[in-house]
Amino acid sequence: MAARLDGQFELVCGTFSRDPAKSRAGGAASGIDAARSYGSHTSMLAAESKRADGMQAIVIVTPNDSHFAIAKAALEAGCHVLIDKPVTRTHAEALALREVVLRTRRVFGITYTYSGYSIVREARAICLSGRIGAIRKVVVEYTQGWLSGRAETQGSVQAAWRVDPQRAGSGGCIGDIGVHALHLLEFVSGLRVARLRADLSTVLPGRQLDDDCTVIVRLENGAPGLIHASQIATGERNELRLRVFGEAGGLAWSQDAPDRLELRWIDRPTEILYAGRDGKGLGPATRAAARLPVGHPEGFIEALANLYLEFAHEVRRGSDGADRQDDNRLLPGIDEGIRGMRFIEAAVESSRQADRWTQL
Ligand SMILES: NC(=O)c1ccc[n+]([C@@H]2O[C@H](COP(=O)([O-])OP(=O)(O)OC[C@H]3O[C@@H](n4cnc5c(N)ncnc54)[C@H](O)[C@@H]3O)[C@@H](O)[C@H]2O)c1
């Protein structure tokens, strides 16, 4: 849906399941020719590379354990890659993938969805402009309640692989939603997390991975921060909240009202900015990233679509590795993927060593 929103992509083929019959059924549901619905990414890449009208880009939305193999094969087959987070199952795989991205010089993007909201980009622009002054503290909370019960044994395919270290990686909640929080924190503040102290818990006995995380961080400018992520926060849906406190003002955003940003000043009343093509007080890039006038809220699909659109622009420009060095690039790339993987492994390491401070 997000890929199609701006008319930049046509879905021409796919591996919709590892079972060839299910893949054909999945493809048919999306209007794909049965001959182009494959049972594996290897057969898809081999067949498509022989066609004059073969696929040019791939979207990888499988569980984490297959990300590396599919991304590497696709890049080496000449495809541009847009992949879901976390970029791979391990940090070592992410480092190896970076080498493939640089060698093949294909466009590579990661769907850290929340950085696609236009008002989140305004928050970033405000932090980078210095309007709220030096950043003193950042807090990101990402809480869900869907793993409060034993969803993994009650038929939820999504839960089953997420609690399995062989498929998800060494992080449970920290790898699934903690990485989104880290990316949002660094994307908006423009500051990197230098070190962290993590307390990861497995609240439901018997699970092999964490389902609740409290991570105290120290940013590169010395400011303290907090990432709180939980999937056993009973009753929570998908609550994502960001607060940035600067010496002159603070920012507050919540996905509950995704088109609204509060600017809380130290010496004057709070301002509220709303996303929109004509949004008052917004920078040109923020207005351009919105599709409708203010009062018509943008949502998750539009945020994701902004990432697809930037990916499409880069493919059309024929850009390569040079873009990844560009500080103005908003589409997350392999370096953000590597940071996410390092964050997961550093948090696991810190928590195992009784919350010890660990460098990122
Ligand atoms: N960016 C976001 O906001 C966001 C949101 C949800 C999930 N994700 C990420 O997306 C990925 C998928 O998560 P999900 O919840 O959609 O999982 P899911 O289990 O609902 O879907 C995964 C699909 O991949 C298929 N599959 C598995 N292995 C395959 C293979 N080798 N080749 C082809 N198809 C294969 C499965 O049949 C299934 O249809 C994960 O990496 C997850 O972290 C990102």
Short mmCIF file of N, CA and C in Angstrom, two decimals, residues 164-266:
data_model
loop_
_atom_site.label_atom_id
_atom_site.label_comp_id
_atom_site.label_asym_id
_atom_site.label_seq_id
_atom_site.Cartn_x
_atom_site.Cartn_y
_atom_site.Cartn_z
N ASP A 164 11.74 -16.23 19.34
CA ASP A 164 12.70 -17.30 19.03
C ASP A 164 14.04 -16.69 18.61
N PRO A 165 15.10 -16.87 19.45
CA PRO A 165 16.39 -16.23 19.13
C PRO A 165 16.98 -16.67 17.79
N GLN A 166 16.65 -17.89 17.35
CA GLN A 166 17.17 -18.34 16.05
C GLN A 166 16.59 -17.51 14.90
N ARG A 167 15.41 -16.98 15.08
CA ARG A 167 14.76 -16.23 14.02
C ARG A 167 14.83 -14.72 14.24
N ALA A 168 14.70 -14.30 15.50
CA ALA A 168 14.65 -12.86 15.77
C ALA A 168 16.04 -12.26 15.99
N GLY A 169 16.96 -13.06 16.59
CA GLY A 169 18.26 -12.53 16.98
C GLY A 169 18.35 -12.50 18.50
N SER A 170 19.38 -11.83 19.03
CA SER A 170 19.60 -11.89 20.48
C SER A 170 18.65 -10.96 21.26
N GLY A 171 17.94 -10.09 20.56
CA GLY A 171 17.02 -9.19 21.23
C GLY A 171 15.58 -9.55 20.94
N GLY A 172 14.73 -9.47 21.96
CA GLY A 172 13.30 -9.67 21.76
C GLY A 172 12.66 -8.32 21.53
N CYS A 173 12.11 -7.76 22.60
CA CYS A 173 11.48 -6.43 22.53
C CYS A 173 12.50 -5.36 22.10
N ILE A 174 13.74 -5.51 22.61
CA ILE A 174 14.76 -4.50 22.28
C ILE A 174 15.05 -4.49 20.77
N GLY A 175 15.01 -5.70 20.15
CA GLY A 175 15.27 -5.79 18.72
C GLY A 175 14.06 -5.45 17.87
N ASP A 176 12.90 -5.69 18.42
CA ASP A 176 11.68 -5.46 17.63
C ASP A 176 11.26 -4.00 17.65
N ILE A 177 11.18 -3.41 18.85
CA ILE A 177 10.73 -2.01 18.89
C ILE A 177 11.76 -1.07 19.54
N GLY A 178 12.68 -1.63 20.34
CA GLY A 178 13.73 -0.79 20.92
C GLY A 178 14.55 -0.11 19.82
N VAL A 179 14.77 -0.83 18.72
CA VAL A 179 15.57 -0.23 17.62
C VAL A 179 14.85 0.94 16.98
N HIS A 180 13.52 0.86 16.91
CA HIS A 180 12.76 2.01 16.38
C HIS A 180 12.99 3.23 17.28
N ALA A 181 12.95 2.97 18.61
CA ALA A 181 13.11 4.07 19.57
C ALA A 181 14.50 4.68 19.44
N LEU A 182 15.52 3.83 19.31
CA LEU A 182 16.88 4.35 19.14
C LEU A 182 16.97 5.21 17.89
N HIS A 183 16.42 4.70 16.78
CA HIS A 183 16.51 5.45 15.53
C HIS A 183 15.80 6.80 15.65
N LEU A 184 14.61 6.78 16.26
CA LEU A 184 13.86 8.02 16.40
C LEU A 184 14.64 9.02 17.26
N LEU A 185 15.22 8.53 18.34
CA LEU A 185 16.00 9.40 19.24
C LEU A 185 17.15 10.07 18.48
N GLU A 186 17.89 9.25 17.73
CA GLU A 186 19.07 9.81 17.04
C GLU A 186 18.65 10.66 15.84
N PHE A 187 17.59 10.25 15.15
CA PHE A 187 17.12 10.97 13.97
C PHE A 187 16.64 12.37 14.35
N VAL A 188 15.83 12.45 15.39
CA VAL A 188 15.25 13.75 15.77
C VAL A 188 16.29 14.63 16.46
N SER A 189 17.04 14.08 17.40
CA SER A 189 17.97 14.93 18.17
C SER A 189 19.20 15.29 17.35
N GLY A 190 19.53 14.46 16.35
CA GLY A 190 20.76 14.69 15.60
C GLY A 190 21.98 14.28 16.42
N LEU A 191 21.74 13.65 17.57
CA LEU A 191 22.84 13.23 18.45
C LEU A 191 22.89 11.71 18.52
N ARG A 192 24.07 11.20 18.63
CA ARG A 192 24.22 9.75 18.74
C ARG A 192 24.30 9.30 20.20
N VAL A 193 23.81 8.11 20.43
CA VAL A 193 23.96 7.52 21.76
C VAL A 193 25.41 7.04 21.86
N ALA A 194 26.12 7.50 22.90
CA ALA A 194 27.52 7.11 23.06
C ALA A 194 27.65 5.83 23.86
N ARG A 195 26.83 5.72 24.94
CA ARG A 195 26.90 4.51 25.76
C ARG A 195 25.56 4.27 26.43
N LEU A 196 25.39 3.09 26.94
CA LEU A 196 24.09 2.75 27.53
C LEU A 196 24.24 1.78 28.70
N ARG A 197 23.19 1.76 29.49
CA ARG A 197 23.07 0.81 30.60
C ARG A 197 21.67 0.23 30.51
N ALA A 198 21.60 -1.07 30.29
CA ALA A 198 20.28 -1.64 29.99
C ALA A 198 19.82 -2.62 31.06
N ASP A 199 18.54 -2.59 31.32
CA ASP A 199 17.91 -3.57 32.19
C ASP A 199 16.82 -4.26 31.35
N LEU A 200 17.16 -5.41 30.78
CA LEU A 200 16.20 -6.14 29.94
C LEU A 200 15.56 -7.23 30.80
N SER A 201 14.27 -7.34 30.71
CA SER A 201 13.58 -8.36 31.52
C SER A 201 12.81 -9.32 30.63
N THR A 202 12.72 -10.55 31.12
CA THR A 202 11.81 -11.50 30.51
C THR A 202 10.72 -11.70 31.54
N VAL A 203 9.66 -10.95 31.37
CA VAL A 203 8.63 -10.91 32.41
C VAL A 203 7.80 -12.19 32.40
N LEU A 204 7.51 -12.72 31.21
CA LEU A 204 6.75 -13.97 31.16
C LEU A 204 7.73 -15.14 31.23
N PRO A 205 7.69 -15.93 32.32
CA PRO A 205 8.66 -17.00 32.52
C PRO A 205 8.69 -17.96 31.35
N GLY A 206 9.91 -18.42 31.03
CA GLY A 206 10.05 -19.43 29.97
C GLY A 206 10.41 -18.84 28.62
N ARG A 207 10.17 -17.56 28.43
CA ARG A 207 10.57 -16.94 27.17
C ARG A 207 12.09 -16.87 27.11
N GLN A 208 12.63 -17.00 25.90
CA GLN A 208 14.09 -16.97 25.77
C GLN A 208 14.63 -15.55 25.56
N LEU A 209 13.75 -14.64 25.17
CA LEU A 209 14.22 -13.28 24.88
C LEU A 209 13.48 -12.28 25.77
N ASP A 210 14.02 -11.07 25.82
CA ASP A 210 13.42 -10.02 26.65
C ASP A 210 12.05 -9.62 26.10
N ASP A 211 11.17 -9.22 27.01
CA ASP A 211 9.89 -8.67 26.57
C ASP A 211 9.64 -7.28 27.19
N ASP A 212 10.64 -6.77 27.92
CA ASP A 212 10.52 -5.44 28.53
C ASP A 212 11.92 -4.84 28.68
N CYS A 213 12.08 -3.58 28.34
CA CYS A 213 13.43 -2.98 28.37
C CYS A 213 13.43 -1.56 28.92
N THR A 214 14.36 -1.32 29.81
CA THR A 214 14.63 0.04 30.27
C THR A 214 16.10 0.30 29.96
N VAL A 215 16.36 1.28 29.12
CA VAL A 215 17.74 1.54 28.70
C VAL A 215 18.08 3.00 29.02
N ILE A 216 19.02 3.18 29.92
CA ILE A 216 19.51 4.52 30.24
C ILE A 216 20.63 4.82 29.26
N VAL A 217 20.58 5.95 28.61
CA VAL A 217 21.63 6.25 27.63
C VAL A 217 22.33 7.56 27.98
N ARG A 218 23.52 7.71 27.41
CA ARG A 218 24.27 8.96 27.52
C ARG A 218 24.58 9.36 26.08
N LEU A 219 24.15 10.56 25.70
CA LEU A 219 24.35 11.00 24.32
C LEU A 219 25.77 11.52 24.11
N GLU A 220 26.13 11.69 22.84
CA GLU A 220 27.50 12.11 22.54
C GLU A 220 27.84 13.49 23.09
N ASN A 221 26.81 14.33 23.36
CA ASN A 221 27.10 15.65 23.94
C ASN A 221 27.08 15.61 25.46
N GLY A 222 26.95 14.39 26.01
CA GLY A 222 26.96 14.25 27.47
C GLY A 222 25.57 14.23 28.08
N ALA A 223 24.55 14.56 27.28
CA ALA A 223 23.19 14.62 27.83
C ALA A 223 22.66 13.23 28.16
N PRO A 224 21.87 13.13 29.24
CA PRO A 224 21.26 11.84 29.56
C PRO A 224 20.02 11.59 28.72
N GLY A 225 19.64 10.32 28.62
CA GLY A 225 18.43 9.97 27.88
C GLY A 225 17.88 8.65 28.37
N LEU A 226 16.67 8.34 27.92
CA LEU A 226 16.01 7.11 28.36
C LEU A 226 15.23 6.50 27.21
N ILE A 227 15.41 5.20 27.02
CA ILE A 227 14.58 4.46 26.07
C ILE A 227 13.83 3.42 26.88
N HIS A 228 12.53 3.50 26.83
CA HIS A 228 11.71 2.51 27.52
C HIS A 228 10.87 1.81 26.46
N ALA A 229 11.06 0.50 26.33
CA ALA A 229 10.27 -0.26 25.35
C ALA A 229 9.70 -1.48 26.06
N SER A 230 8.47 -1.79 25.77
CA SER A 230 7.86 -2.95 26.42
C SER A 230 6.82 -3.56 25.51
N GLN A 231 6.71 -4.88 25.57
CA GLN A 231 5.65 -5.56 24.83
C GLN A 231 4.71 -6.29 25.79
N ILE A 232 4.95 -6.06 27.11
CA ILE A 232 4.05 -6.66 28.11
C ILE A 232 3.35 -5.54 28.88
N ALA A 233 3.24 -4.37 28.26
CA ALA A 233 2.57 -3.23 28.88
C ALA A 233 1.07 -3.41 28.63
N THR A 234 0.46 -4.18 29.50
CA THR A 234 -0.93 -4.61 29.30
C THR A 234 -1.85 -3.45 28.93
N GLY A 235 -2.56 -3.65 27.84
CA GLY A 235 -3.55 -2.65 27.42
C GLY A 235 -3.01 -1.61 26.45
N GLU A 236 -1.68 -1.51 26.34
CA GLU A 236 -1.12 -0.53 25.41
C GLU A 236 -1.24 -1.09 23.99
N ARG A 237 -1.46 -0.24 23.03
CA ARG A 237 -1.60 -0.69 21.64
C ARG A 237 -0.24 -0.58 20.95
N ASN A 238 0.09 0.60 20.49
CA ASN A 238 1.39 0.80 19.84
C ASN A 238 1.79 2.24 20.16
N GLU A 239 2.05 2.45 21.48
CA GLU A 239 2.21 3.81 21.97
C GLU A 239 3.67 4.25 21.82
N LEU A 240 3.88 5.20 20.97
CA LEU A 240 5.23 5.71 20.74
C LEU A 240 5.25 7.19 21.06
N ARG A 241 6.10 7.56 22.04
CA ARG A 241 6.15 8.95 22.48
C ARG A 241 7.60 9.43 22.52
N LEU A 242 7.79 10.67 22.10
CA LEU A 242 9.13 11.25 22.07
C LEU A 242 9.12 12.60 22.77
N ARG A 243 10.09 12.81 23.64
CA ARG A 243 10.26 14.15 24.23
C ARG A 243 11.73 14.54 24.19
N VAL A 244 11.96 15.77 23.75
CA VAL A 244 13.32 16.30 23.71
C VAL A 244 13.33 17.57 24.55
N PHE A 245 14.27 17.67 25.47
CA PHE A 245 14.35 18.85 26.34
C PHE A 245 15.64 19.61 26.04
N GLY A 246 15.47 20.85 25.57
CA GLY A 246 16.64 21.69 25.29
C GLY A 246 16.72 22.81 26.31
N GLU A 247 17.76 23.63 26.22
CA GLU A 247 17.89 24.68 27.25
C GLU A 247 16.88 25.82 27.04
N ALA A 248 16.35 25.97 25.80
CA ALA A 248 15.38 27.04 25.57
C ALA A 248 13.95 26.53 25.42
N GLY A 249 13.81 25.26 25.11
CA GLY A 249 12.46 24.72 24.91
C GLY A 249 12.48 23.22 24.76
N GLY A 250 11.29 22.65 24.75
CA GLY A 250 11.18 21.19 24.62
C GLY A 250 10.22 20.83 23.50
N LEU A 251 10.36 19.59 23.01
CA LEU A 251 9.49 19.08 21.95
C LEU A 251 8.76 17.87 22.48
N ALA A 252 7.50 17.72 22.08
CA ALA A 252 6.77 16.50 22.47
C ALA A 252 5.95 16.02 21.29
N TRP A 253 6.11 14.73 20.96
CA TRP A 253 5.35 14.11 19.86
C TRP A 253 4.88 12.74 20.32
N SER A 254 3.68 12.37 19.87
CA SER A 254 3.16 11.04 20.18
C SER A 254 2.46 10.50 18.94
N GLN A 255 2.64 9.21 18.68
CA GLN A 255 2.00 8.65 17.50
C GLN A 255 0.47 8.63 17.62
N ASP A 256 -0.04 8.85 18.83
CA ASP A 256 -1.49 8.96 19.00
C ASP A 256 -2.07 10.13 18.20
N ALA A 257 -1.27 11.18 18.06
CA ALA A 257 -1.69 12.36 17.28
C ALA A 257 -0.52 12.65 16.35
N PRO A 258 -0.37 11.83 15.29
CA PRO A 258 0.89 11.83 14.54
C PRO A 258 1.16 13.09 13.72
N ASP A 259 0.15 13.95 13.58
CA ASP A 259 0.37 15.16 12.79
C ASP A 259 0.58 16.39 13.67
N ARG A 260 0.83 16.18 14.97
CA ARG A 260 0.87 17.29 15.92
C ARG A 260 2.19 17.29 16.69
N LEU A 261 2.80 18.46 16.77
CA LEU A 261 4.06 18.59 17.51
C LEU A 261 3.94 19.75 18.48
N GLU A 262 4.23 19.47 19.75
CA GLU A 262 4.21 20.56 20.76
C GLU A 262 5.60 21.11 20.95
N LEU A 263 5.67 22.42 20.94
CA LEU A 263 6.93 23.13 21.19
C LEU A 263 6.74 23.89 22.50
N ARG A 264 7.36 23.41 23.54
CA ARG A 264 7.12 23.98 24.88
C ARG A 264 8.30 24.89 25.26
N TRP A 265 8.02 26.19 25.30
CA TRP A 265 9.11 27.15 25.53
C TRP A 265 9.34 27.42 27.00
N ILE A 266 10.55 27.80 27.31
CA ILE A 266 10.89 28.09 28.71
C ILE A 266 10.27 29.41 29.17
#
